[in-house]
Short mmCIF file of C-alpha atoms and ligand atoms in Angstrom, two decimals:
data_model
loop_
_atom_site.label_atom_id
_atom_site.label_comp_id
_atom_site.label_asym_id
_atom_site.label_seq_id
_atom_site.Cartn_x
_atom_site.Cartn_y
_atom_site.Cartn_z
CA MET A 190 281.28 55.52 89.62
CA ASN A 191 281.13 59.04 90.96
CA ALA A 192 284.14 61.01 89.75
CA VAL A 193 284.19 63.31 92.75
CA LYS A 194 283.95 60.49 95.29
CA THR A 195 286.75 58.41 93.74
CA GLY A 196 288.90 61.43 93.00
CA SER A 197 289.26 60.31 89.38
CA HIS A 198 289.46 62.99 86.73
CA ALA A 199 286.25 63.93 85.00
CA ALA A 200 286.14 63.11 81.32
CA SER A 201 286.74 66.41 79.67
CA THR A 202 288.72 68.02 76.94
CA LEU A 203 291.73 67.67 79.25
CA GLU A 204 292.03 63.97 78.46
CA LYS A 205 291.93 64.68 74.75
CA THR A 206 294.76 67.22 74.88
CA PRO A 207 297.75 65.83 72.97
CA VAL A 208 301.12 66.27 74.68
CA GLY A 209 302.22 68.29 71.65
CA ASP A 210 299.82 71.05 72.71
CA LEU A 211 301.56 71.23 76.09
CA VAL A 212 305.05 71.60 74.68
CA ASP A 213 304.47 73.51 71.48
CA GLY A 214 301.48 75.77 71.57
CA LYS A 215 303.00 77.85 68.78
CA GLY A 216 302.71 75.19 66.13
CA HIS A 217 305.56 72.90 65.24
CA SER A 218 308.95 74.41 65.92
CA SER A 219 312.08 73.57 63.95
CA GLY A 220 315.12 72.10 65.65
CA ALA A 221 316.85 75.48 65.52
CA GLU A 222 313.89 77.22 67.18
CA TRP A 223 313.79 74.62 69.94
CA LEU A 224 317.52 75.01 70.59
CA THR A 225 317.14 78.77 70.97
CA ARG A 226 314.44 78.16 73.58
CA TYR A 227 316.66 75.50 75.17
CA SER A 228 319.59 77.85 75.57
CA THR A 229 317.47 80.47 77.30
CA SER A 230 315.73 78.07 79.68
CA LEU A 231 317.95 75.04 80.39
CA MET A 232 321.08 75.02 82.50
CA GLY A 233 324.20 74.82 80.38
CA VAL A 234 325.78 71.75 82.00
CA PHE A 235 325.32 69.61 78.89
CA GLY A 236 326.54 72.19 76.38
CA THR A 237 324.38 72.54 73.28
CA PRO A 238 322.37 69.38 72.54
CA GLN A 239 323.22 67.82 69.21
CA ARG A 240 319.63 67.47 68.00
CA VAL A 241 316.07 67.88 69.23
CA LEU A 242 314.55 64.40 69.14
CA VAL A 243 310.80 63.99 68.91
CA ARG A 244 310.07 60.33 68.26
CA GLY A 245 311.60 56.86 68.33
CA ALA A 246 310.74 53.33 67.23
CA GLY A 247 313.03 50.35 67.75
CA CYS A 248 316.59 51.42 66.93
CA LEU A 249 315.49 54.53 65.03
CA VAL A 250 314.80 58.08 66.24
CA TRP A 251 313.59 61.20 64.41
CA ASP A 252 314.46 64.84 65.06
CA ALA A 253 312.25 67.93 65.02
CA ASP A 254 313.12 68.50 61.37
CA GLY A 255 311.99 65.03 60.37
CA LYS A 256 315.46 63.51 59.88
CA GLU A 257 315.89 59.83 60.77
CA TYR A 258 318.82 58.38 62.73
CA LEU A 259 320.01 54.89 63.57
CA ASP A 260 320.59 55.11 67.31
CA LEU A 261 323.92 53.41 68.05
CA LEU A 262 324.18 54.95 71.51
CA GLY A 263 320.80 53.92 72.96
CA GLY A 264 320.59 56.88 75.34
CA ILE A 265 324.03 55.80 76.67
CA ALA A 266 323.35 52.09 77.14
CA VAL A 267 319.83 52.74 78.48
CA ASN A 268 317.34 51.86 75.74
CA ALA A 269 317.99 48.13 75.94
CA LEU A 270 314.93 47.31 73.84
CA GLY A 271 315.13 50.37 71.63
CA HIS A 272 312.53 53.10 71.63
CA ALA A 273 308.79 52.76 72.23
CA HIS A 274 308.92 49.01 72.77
CA PRO A 275 305.24 48.02 72.60
CA PHE A 276 305.35 45.61 75.57
CA VAL A 277 307.32 47.92 77.88
CA THR A 278 305.09 50.82 76.85
CA SER A 279 301.90 48.93 77.62
CA VAL A 280 303.15 47.63 80.98
CA ILE A 281 304.25 51.13 82.06
CA SER A 282 300.97 52.75 81.06
CA SER A 283 298.79 50.06 82.59
CA GLN A 284 300.78 50.16 85.85
CA LEU A 285 300.54 53.96 85.93
CA ALA A 286 296.80 53.71 85.31
CA THR A 287 296.53 51.25 88.22
CA LEU A 288 298.94 52.58 90.85
CA GLY A 289 301.82 54.93 90.10
CA HIS A 290 303.45 56.00 93.33
CA VAL A 291 303.04 55.03 96.97
CA SER A 292 306.25 56.09 98.87
CA ASN A 293 308.39 53.61 100.75
CA PHE A 294 306.03 53.58 103.71
CA PHE A 295 304.38 51.01 101.46
CA THR A 296 305.49 48.36 99.04
CA SER A 297 303.93 46.94 95.90
CA PRO A 298 303.92 43.60 94.09
CA THR A 299 306.07 44.84 91.20
CA GLN A 300 308.77 46.06 93.62
CA ILE A 301 308.96 42.71 95.39
CA ALA A 302 308.82 40.69 92.18
CA LEU A 303 311.63 42.76 90.62
CA ALA A 304 313.86 42.34 93.67
CA GLU A 305 313.33 38.57 93.55
CA LYS A 306 313.96 38.50 89.82
CA LEU A 307 317.23 40.45 90.06
CA LEU A 308 318.53 38.23 92.85
CA ALA A 309 317.68 35.16 90.76
CA LEU A 310 319.25 36.50 87.54
CA THR A 311 322.47 37.42 89.35
CA HIS A 312 322.66 34.08 91.22
CA ALA A 313 322.78 35.99 94.49
CA PRO A 314 323.56 33.82 97.52
CA PRO A 315 320.98 33.33 100.31
CA GLY A 316 320.41 36.43 102.44
CA SER A 317 321.01 38.82 99.51
CA LYS A 318 318.88 41.96 99.27
CA VAL A 319 317.99 44.84 96.94
CA PHE A 320 317.70 48.62 97.41
CA PHE A 321 315.96 50.52 94.60
CA ALA A 322 316.95 54.00 93.50
CA ASN A 323 316.22 56.13 90.42
CA SER A 324 319.58 56.32 88.71
CA GLY A 325 323.09 54.96 88.51
CA THR A 326 324.63 57.58 90.71
CA GLU A 327 322.03 56.93 93.40
CA ALA A 328 322.74 53.20 93.31
CA VAL A 329 326.44 54.01 93.74
CA GLU A 330 325.63 56.51 96.47
CA ALA A 331 323.85 53.75 98.39
CA ALA A 332 326.87 51.49 97.85
CA PHE A 333 329.15 54.24 99.17
CA LYS A 334 327.08 54.46 102.35
CA LEU A 335 327.15 50.65 102.59
CA ALA A 336 330.95 50.80 102.41
CA ARG A 337 331.07 53.40 105.18
CA ARG A 338 329.23 50.95 107.42
CA ASN A 339 331.75 48.15 106.87
CA GLY A 340 333.29 47.33 110.23
CA ALA A 341 331.56 50.20 112.02
CA SER A 342 329.83 49.88 115.37
CA PRO A 343 326.02 50.23 115.26
CA ASP A 344 326.18 53.96 116.01
CA GLY A 345 329.12 54.39 113.64
CA THR A 346 331.50 55.84 116.20
CA THR A 347 334.10 53.09 116.26
CA GLY A 348 335.66 50.53 113.96
CA LYS A 349 334.99 52.40 110.77
CA ARG A 350 337.28 51.58 107.90
CA THR A 351 338.28 54.92 106.42
CA LYS A 352 339.58 54.09 102.95
CA ILE A 353 337.77 53.26 99.72
CA ILE A 354 339.62 52.20 96.60
CA ALA A 355 338.61 53.02 93.04
CA LEU A 356 340.53 52.93 89.77
CA GLU A 357 342.09 55.61 87.63
CA GLY A 358 339.71 56.27 84.74
CA ALA A 359 336.71 55.27 86.87
CA PHE A 360 333.28 56.79 86.32
CA HIS A 361 330.71 56.12 89.04
CA GLY A 362 328.37 59.11 88.74
CA ARG A 363 328.03 62.80 89.54
CA THR A 364 326.51 63.13 93.01
CA MET A 365 329.03 63.92 95.72
CA GLY A 366 329.69 60.39 96.98
CA ALA A 367 329.75 58.87 93.50
CA LEU A 368 331.86 61.80 92.32
CA ALA A 369 334.41 61.06 95.01
CA LEU A 370 334.75 57.61 93.38
CA THR A 371 334.94 59.09 89.87
CA ALA A 372 338.52 59.75 88.78
CA LYS A 373 338.31 62.54 86.22
CA GLU A 374 339.86 65.69 87.65
CA ALA A 375 337.71 68.05 85.55
CA TYR A 376 334.56 66.54 87.10
CA ARG A 377 335.94 66.52 90.66
CA ALA A 378 338.02 69.65 91.16
CA PRO A 379 335.20 72.25 91.01
CA PHE A 380 333.35 70.47 93.84
CA GLU A 381 336.02 69.71 96.39
CA PRO A 382 336.00 68.92 99.23
CA LEU A 383 334.39 65.60 98.31
CA PRO A 384 333.59 62.83 100.80
CA GLY A 385 337.01 61.73 101.99
CA GLY A 386 339.06 58.57 102.01
CA VAL A 387 338.84 57.58 98.34
CA VAL A 388 342.11 56.50 96.76
CA HIS A 389 342.46 56.00 92.99
CA ILE A 390 344.99 53.37 91.97
CA PRO A 391 346.38 52.53 88.50
CA PHE A 392 343.91 50.72 86.23
CA GLY A 393 344.21 46.96 85.87
CA ASP A 394 347.37 46.70 87.97
CA VAL A 395 347.04 43.75 90.35
CA ALA A 396 350.24 44.56 92.25
CA ALA A 397 349.04 48.13 92.88
CA LEU A 398 345.72 46.78 94.12
CA GLU A 399 347.33 44.29 96.47
CA ALA A 400 349.65 46.99 97.80
CA ALA A 401 346.71 49.36 98.44
CA ILE A 402 344.49 46.93 100.33
CA ASP A 403 344.79 46.58 104.08
CA GLU A 404 342.49 46.48 107.07
CA THR A 405 341.69 50.20 106.82
CA VAL A 406 339.98 49.66 103.45
CA ALA A 407 336.17 49.55 103.55
CA ALA A 408 335.57 48.68 99.90
CA VAL A 409 336.93 48.43 96.40
CA PHE A 410 334.72 49.76 93.58
CA LEU A 411 335.28 48.32 90.10
CA GLU A 412 333.64 48.70 86.70
CA PRO A 413 334.22 45.42 84.79
CA ILE A 414 334.53 47.53 81.63
CA GLN A 415 335.17 51.25 82.07
CA GLY A 416 332.60 52.79 79.74
CA GLU A 417 333.31 56.50 80.07
CA ALA A 418 337.06 55.85 79.82
CA GLY A 419 336.53 54.58 76.26
CA VAL A 420 335.28 51.01 76.84
CA ARG A 421 338.29 49.61 78.67
CA PRO A 422 337.88 46.07 80.06
CA LEU A 423 339.69 44.97 83.21
CA PRO A 424 342.48 42.52 82.32
CA PRO A 425 341.71 38.80 82.76
CA GLY A 426 342.35 37.62 86.32
CA TYR A 427 341.98 41.09 87.84
CA LEU A 428 338.56 40.46 89.37
CA LYS A 429 339.74 37.20 90.91
CA ALA A 430 342.76 38.91 92.42
CA ALA A 431 340.54 41.72 93.71
CA ARG A 432 338.19 39.19 95.28
CA GLU A 433 341.06 37.41 97.03
CA ALA A 434 342.65 40.61 98.32
CA THR A 435 339.36 42.13 99.55
CA THR A 436 338.30 38.92 101.27
CA LYS A 437 341.64 38.68 103.04
CA ALA A 438 341.43 42.27 104.30
CA GLY A 439 337.70 42.22 105.11
CA ALA A 440 336.95 44.87 102.48
CA LEU A 441 333.83 44.80 100.32
CA LEU A 442 334.14 44.15 96.60
CA ILE A 443 331.54 46.32 94.89
CA LEU A 444 330.99 45.92 91.15
CA ASP A 445 329.53 48.89 89.30
CA GLU A 446 327.57 47.25 86.50
CA VAL A 447 325.42 50.32 85.87
CA GLN A 448 326.59 50.37 82.24
CA THR A 449 327.68 46.76 81.68
CA GLY A 450 324.74 44.97 83.34
CA ILE A 451 321.34 43.84 82.04
CA GLY A 452 322.48 42.12 78.88
CA ARG A 453 324.81 44.82 77.56
CA THR A 454 327.67 42.34 77.12
CA GLY A 455 325.44 39.46 76.02
CA LYS A 456 325.17 38.23 79.61
CA TRP A 457 323.01 39.50 82.46
CA LEU A 458 326.18 40.69 84.19
CA ALA A 459 329.51 41.36 82.53
CA THR A 460 331.14 39.60 85.49
CA GLU A 461 328.93 36.52 85.37
CA ASP A 462 331.74 34.22 84.14
CA ALA A 463 334.52 35.78 86.22
CA GLY A 464 334.25 33.02 88.82
CA ILE A 465 333.79 35.39 91.75
CA VAL A 466 330.98 36.36 94.11
CA PRO A 467 331.07 40.11 94.85
CA ASP A 468 329.64 41.76 97.97
CA ALA A 469 327.48 44.19 96.07
CA ILE A 470 326.48 45.16 92.54
CA THR A 471 325.05 48.43 91.23
CA LEU A 472 322.68 48.42 88.27
CA ALA A 473 320.79 51.14 86.44
CA LYS A 474 321.08 52.23 82.81
CA GLY A 475 319.49 49.34 80.88
CA LEU A 476 317.38 48.06 83.75
CA GLY A 477 314.20 50.04 83.07
CA GLY A 478 314.37 49.84 79.28
CA GLY A 479 314.45 53.66 79.21
CA PHE A 480 312.47 54.29 82.38
CA PRO A 481 314.65 55.66 85.24
CA ILE A 482 315.54 53.07 87.87
CA GLY A 483 318.69 52.03 89.71
CA ALA A 484 319.41 49.20 92.11
CA LEU A 485 321.97 48.18 94.68
CA LEU A 486 322.20 44.43 95.22
CA THR A 487 323.92 43.34 98.42
CA PHE A 488 325.16 39.77 98.47
CA GLY A 489 324.78 37.59 101.56
CA GLU A 490 323.28 38.19 104.98
CA GLN A 491 326.20 40.09 106.48
CA THR A 492 326.59 42.72 103.75
CA SER A 493 322.83 43.04 103.42
CA SER A 494 322.47 44.02 107.07
CA LEU A 495 325.17 46.75 107.03
CA LEU A 496 322.58 49.46 106.37
CA ALA A 497 320.06 49.39 109.21
CA ALA A 498 316.49 50.71 109.27
CA GLY A 499 316.52 54.48 108.87
CA GLN A 500 320.10 54.72 107.56
CA HIS A 501 319.16 55.23 103.92
CA GLY A 502 316.06 56.05 101.93
CA THR A 503 314.40 57.54 98.85
CA THR A 504 310.97 58.90 97.98
CA PHE A 505 310.67 57.72 94.40
CA GLY A 506 313.03 54.74 94.40
CA GLY A 507 311.39 51.39 93.63
CA ASN A 508 308.01 52.89 92.77
CA PRO A 509 305.40 50.68 91.06
CA VAL A 510 305.89 52.17 87.59
CA ALA A 511 309.70 51.99 87.55
CA THR A 512 309.72 48.45 88.89
CA ALA A 513 307.01 47.39 86.40
CA ALA A 514 309.10 48.91 83.60
CA ALA A 515 312.10 46.88 84.73
CA LEU A 516 310.08 43.67 85.07
CA ALA A 517 308.77 44.20 81.54
CA THR A 518 312.27 44.89 80.22
CA LEU A 519 313.74 41.76 81.82
CA HIS A 520 310.84 39.66 80.57
CA ALA A 521 311.20 40.95 77.02
CA ILE A 522 314.96 40.38 77.06
CA GLU A 523 314.35 36.79 78.14
CA SER A 524 311.41 35.93 75.93
CA GLN A 525 312.80 37.57 72.78
CA ARG A 526 316.22 35.91 73.15
CA VAL A 527 317.89 39.29 73.21
CA LEU A 528 321.12 38.11 74.87
CA GLU A 529 321.81 35.83 71.92
CA ASN A 530 321.25 38.74 69.56
CA VAL A 531 323.72 40.85 71.53
CA ALA A 532 326.44 38.22 71.19
CA VAL A 533 325.88 37.67 67.45
CA VAL A 534 325.44 41.30 66.41
CA GLY A 535 328.22 42.46 68.75
CA ASP A 536 330.70 40.02 67.16
CA TYR A 537 329.59 41.05 63.69
CA LEU A 538 329.97 44.73 64.53
CA ARG A 539 333.42 44.35 66.12
CA THR A 540 334.69 42.25 63.22
CA GLY A 541 333.36 44.79 60.73
CA LEU A 542 334.87 47.72 62.61
CA ALA A 543 338.30 46.11 62.80
CA ALA A 544 338.34 45.94 59.00
CA VAL A 545 337.61 49.65 58.50
CA ASP A 546 340.54 51.77 57.34
CA GLY A 547 341.50 54.27 60.06
CA VAL A 548 340.23 52.11 62.95
CA THR A 549 343.27 51.14 65.03
CA GLU A 550 341.72 49.15 67.90
CA VAL A 551 338.32 47.68 68.76
CA ARG A 552 337.40 46.89 72.38
CA GLY A 553 334.43 45.76 74.41
CA GLU A 554 332.00 42.93 74.73
CA GLY A 555 328.56 42.32 73.29
CA LEU A 556 327.05 45.66 72.36
CA LEU A 557 329.31 47.85 74.48
CA ILE A 558 331.98 48.72 71.97
CA GLY A 559 334.80 51.25 71.85
CA PHE A 560 337.07 51.80 68.87
CA ASP A 561 340.07 54.01 68.41
CA LEU A 562 340.88 56.07 65.33
CA ASP A 563 344.24 56.89 63.77
CA ALA A 564 343.65 60.62 64.36
CA GLU A 565 342.07 62.85 67.00
CA VAL A 566 338.85 63.29 65.06
CA ALA A 567 336.31 61.55 67.29
CA PRO A 568 334.16 64.66 68.00
CA ALA A 569 334.08 65.39 64.25
CA VAL A 570 333.06 61.76 63.65
CA VAL A 571 330.07 62.28 65.96
CA THR A 572 329.02 65.33 63.91
CA ALA A 573 329.61 63.65 60.55
CA GLY A 574 327.76 60.58 61.85
CA LEU A 575 324.70 62.68 62.72
CA ASP A 576 324.73 64.30 59.29
CA ALA A 577 324.84 60.80 57.80
CA GLY A 578 322.00 59.60 60.07
CA PHE A 579 323.88 57.74 62.83
CA ILE A 580 324.11 58.50 66.55
CA VAL A 581 327.49 57.60 68.07
CA ASN A 582 329.47 59.01 71.00
CA SER A 583 333.07 60.10 71.58
CA PRO A 584 334.29 59.51 75.14
CA GLY A 585 337.80 60.61 74.09
CA PRO A 586 339.50 62.60 71.31
CA ARG A 587 340.25 59.49 69.24
CA THR A 588 337.70 57.06 70.65
CA ILE A 589 334.15 56.27 69.54
CA ARG A 590 331.72 54.41 71.81
CA LEU A 591 328.71 52.41 70.65
CA ALA A 592 326.05 51.17 73.09
CA PRO A 593 323.06 50.59 70.82
CA PRO A 594 319.75 48.98 71.73
CA LEU A 595 320.31 45.27 72.40
CA VAL A 596 317.80 44.53 69.63
CA LEU A 597 319.99 46.07 66.92
CA THR A 598 319.84 43.90 63.79
CA LYS A 599 322.67 42.68 61.59
CA ASP A 600 321.16 44.66 58.71
CA GLN A 601 321.22 47.89 60.69
CA THR A 602 324.80 47.16 61.73
CA GLY A 603 325.67 46.63 58.08
CA THR A 604 324.27 50.04 57.15
CA PHE A 605 326.58 51.69 59.67
CA LEU A 606 329.65 49.69 58.66
CA ALA A 607 329.02 50.63 55.03
CA ALA A 608 328.67 54.33 55.90
CA LEU A 609 331.62 54.54 58.30
CA PRO A 610 334.49 55.02 55.82
CA ALA A 611 332.77 58.10 54.33
CA ILE A 612 331.97 59.42 57.84
CA LEU A 613 335.65 59.10 58.80
CA ARG A 614 336.71 60.87 55.59
CA THR A 615 334.26 63.73 56.20
CA ALA A 616 335.50 64.03 59.80
CA LYS A 617 339.14 64.20 58.72
CA ASP A 618 338.34 66.77 56.01
CA ALA A 619 336.56 68.90 58.61
CA GLN A 620 339.69 69.07 60.80
C1 PLP B 165 326.33 56.09 83.91
C2 PLP B 165 327.07 55.46 85.02
C3 PLP B 165 326.84 55.85 86.36
C4 PLP B 165 325.91 56.97 86.72
O1 PLP B 165 324.60 56.72 86.33
P1 PLP B 165 323.56 57.94 86.21
O2 PLP B 165 322.26 57.26 85.95
O3 PLP B 165 324.03 58.81 85.09
O4 PLP B 165 323.57 58.65 87.50
C5 PLP B 165 327.52 55.17 87.34
N1 PLP B 165 328.38 54.18 87.06
C6 PLP B 165 328.62 53.78 85.79
C7 PLP B 165 329.57 52.66 85.53
C8 PLP B 165 327.99 54.42 84.73
O5 PLP B 165 328.25 54.06 83.47
#
């Protein structure tokens, strides 16, 4: 085939250029050298990164200085199958080599197949639909716009329900709409005014919820387990009560499963056994196995038609590569019996943690785990953990969160449990 006619790239030295040459023309830099370059070129919103990571395989990653870590955070509940999963890697690269991006003027087989697959896995009722985005906050943003359409006339001028309810401690993302749903004052205050009408009510309090819901409420947003708030599950019965109250008032019940979905709790959805049918679900983090993708699922014909043609959109969302990555991830989770692993290893990990001296409470489900310490040393535990070769996260001063790859083994878990007492001692000594 003629390279010029097909527009394909001529075989040249370009194709033989390793990515390392693009990022590090000066020879291999140390972690410290990279971080100096980082601080002069990257915006400071994340603070100083803890390490410069260069490679991963399964549940392990390596930094620029060659040190190995057991990744118990999984890119914050993203790397469902660990790092460099051979099947996901091959599907992504073959899709990219076939067709990478087309815009939403067009569709592609992987996009359609993924939408069908997600509706099947979530037991969505007839008439349910999917909107693809690139991240969690974008999935929530779409859900926010969906909520604004609840009860509104076609042109939006009349009948709009003005209130949206979210919970204290909620985290729904960082873009303006999602931020309006997020509770944390430090995240919100610098950016006010935020989209209006959002009311935060006390966490897990059914009476407060029932008192807050009336016919002016467009939607209630709930995380089944609040991840950023330290892995805090909704109390039993809360979702059922929320479903009853929202149905009665004509408000949408929107479940944010961005962190808890896609096998994280040992089930496809954390809310799968709650005995309720929501109006919408947001997904993202684990969905692409590390590749960025988000999704809003709308349940039933009526909710699915709230956003009309032209009322929402995205350039990248649902592109062939992202949707192929998600299809590959879902297939691997199914065919490698990953959900069973999550249940077994999650139980083992929680039981082990509860027996560690200095651990006062263990929460969570499957491989989304939070545990509290008897002192405010969580940030020091993160540092001591890294020095000992473990990646963990501290969402609060005395809370540690684990959201490892869903393929974590019992052996790997055992290594961490054995190392934890010394990590806690080091952290306390460092205070
Ligand atoms: C992480 C998260 C988000 C935001 O997702 P991003 O991909 O970071 O935008 C939204 N909701 C929940 C529950 C999350 O955990």
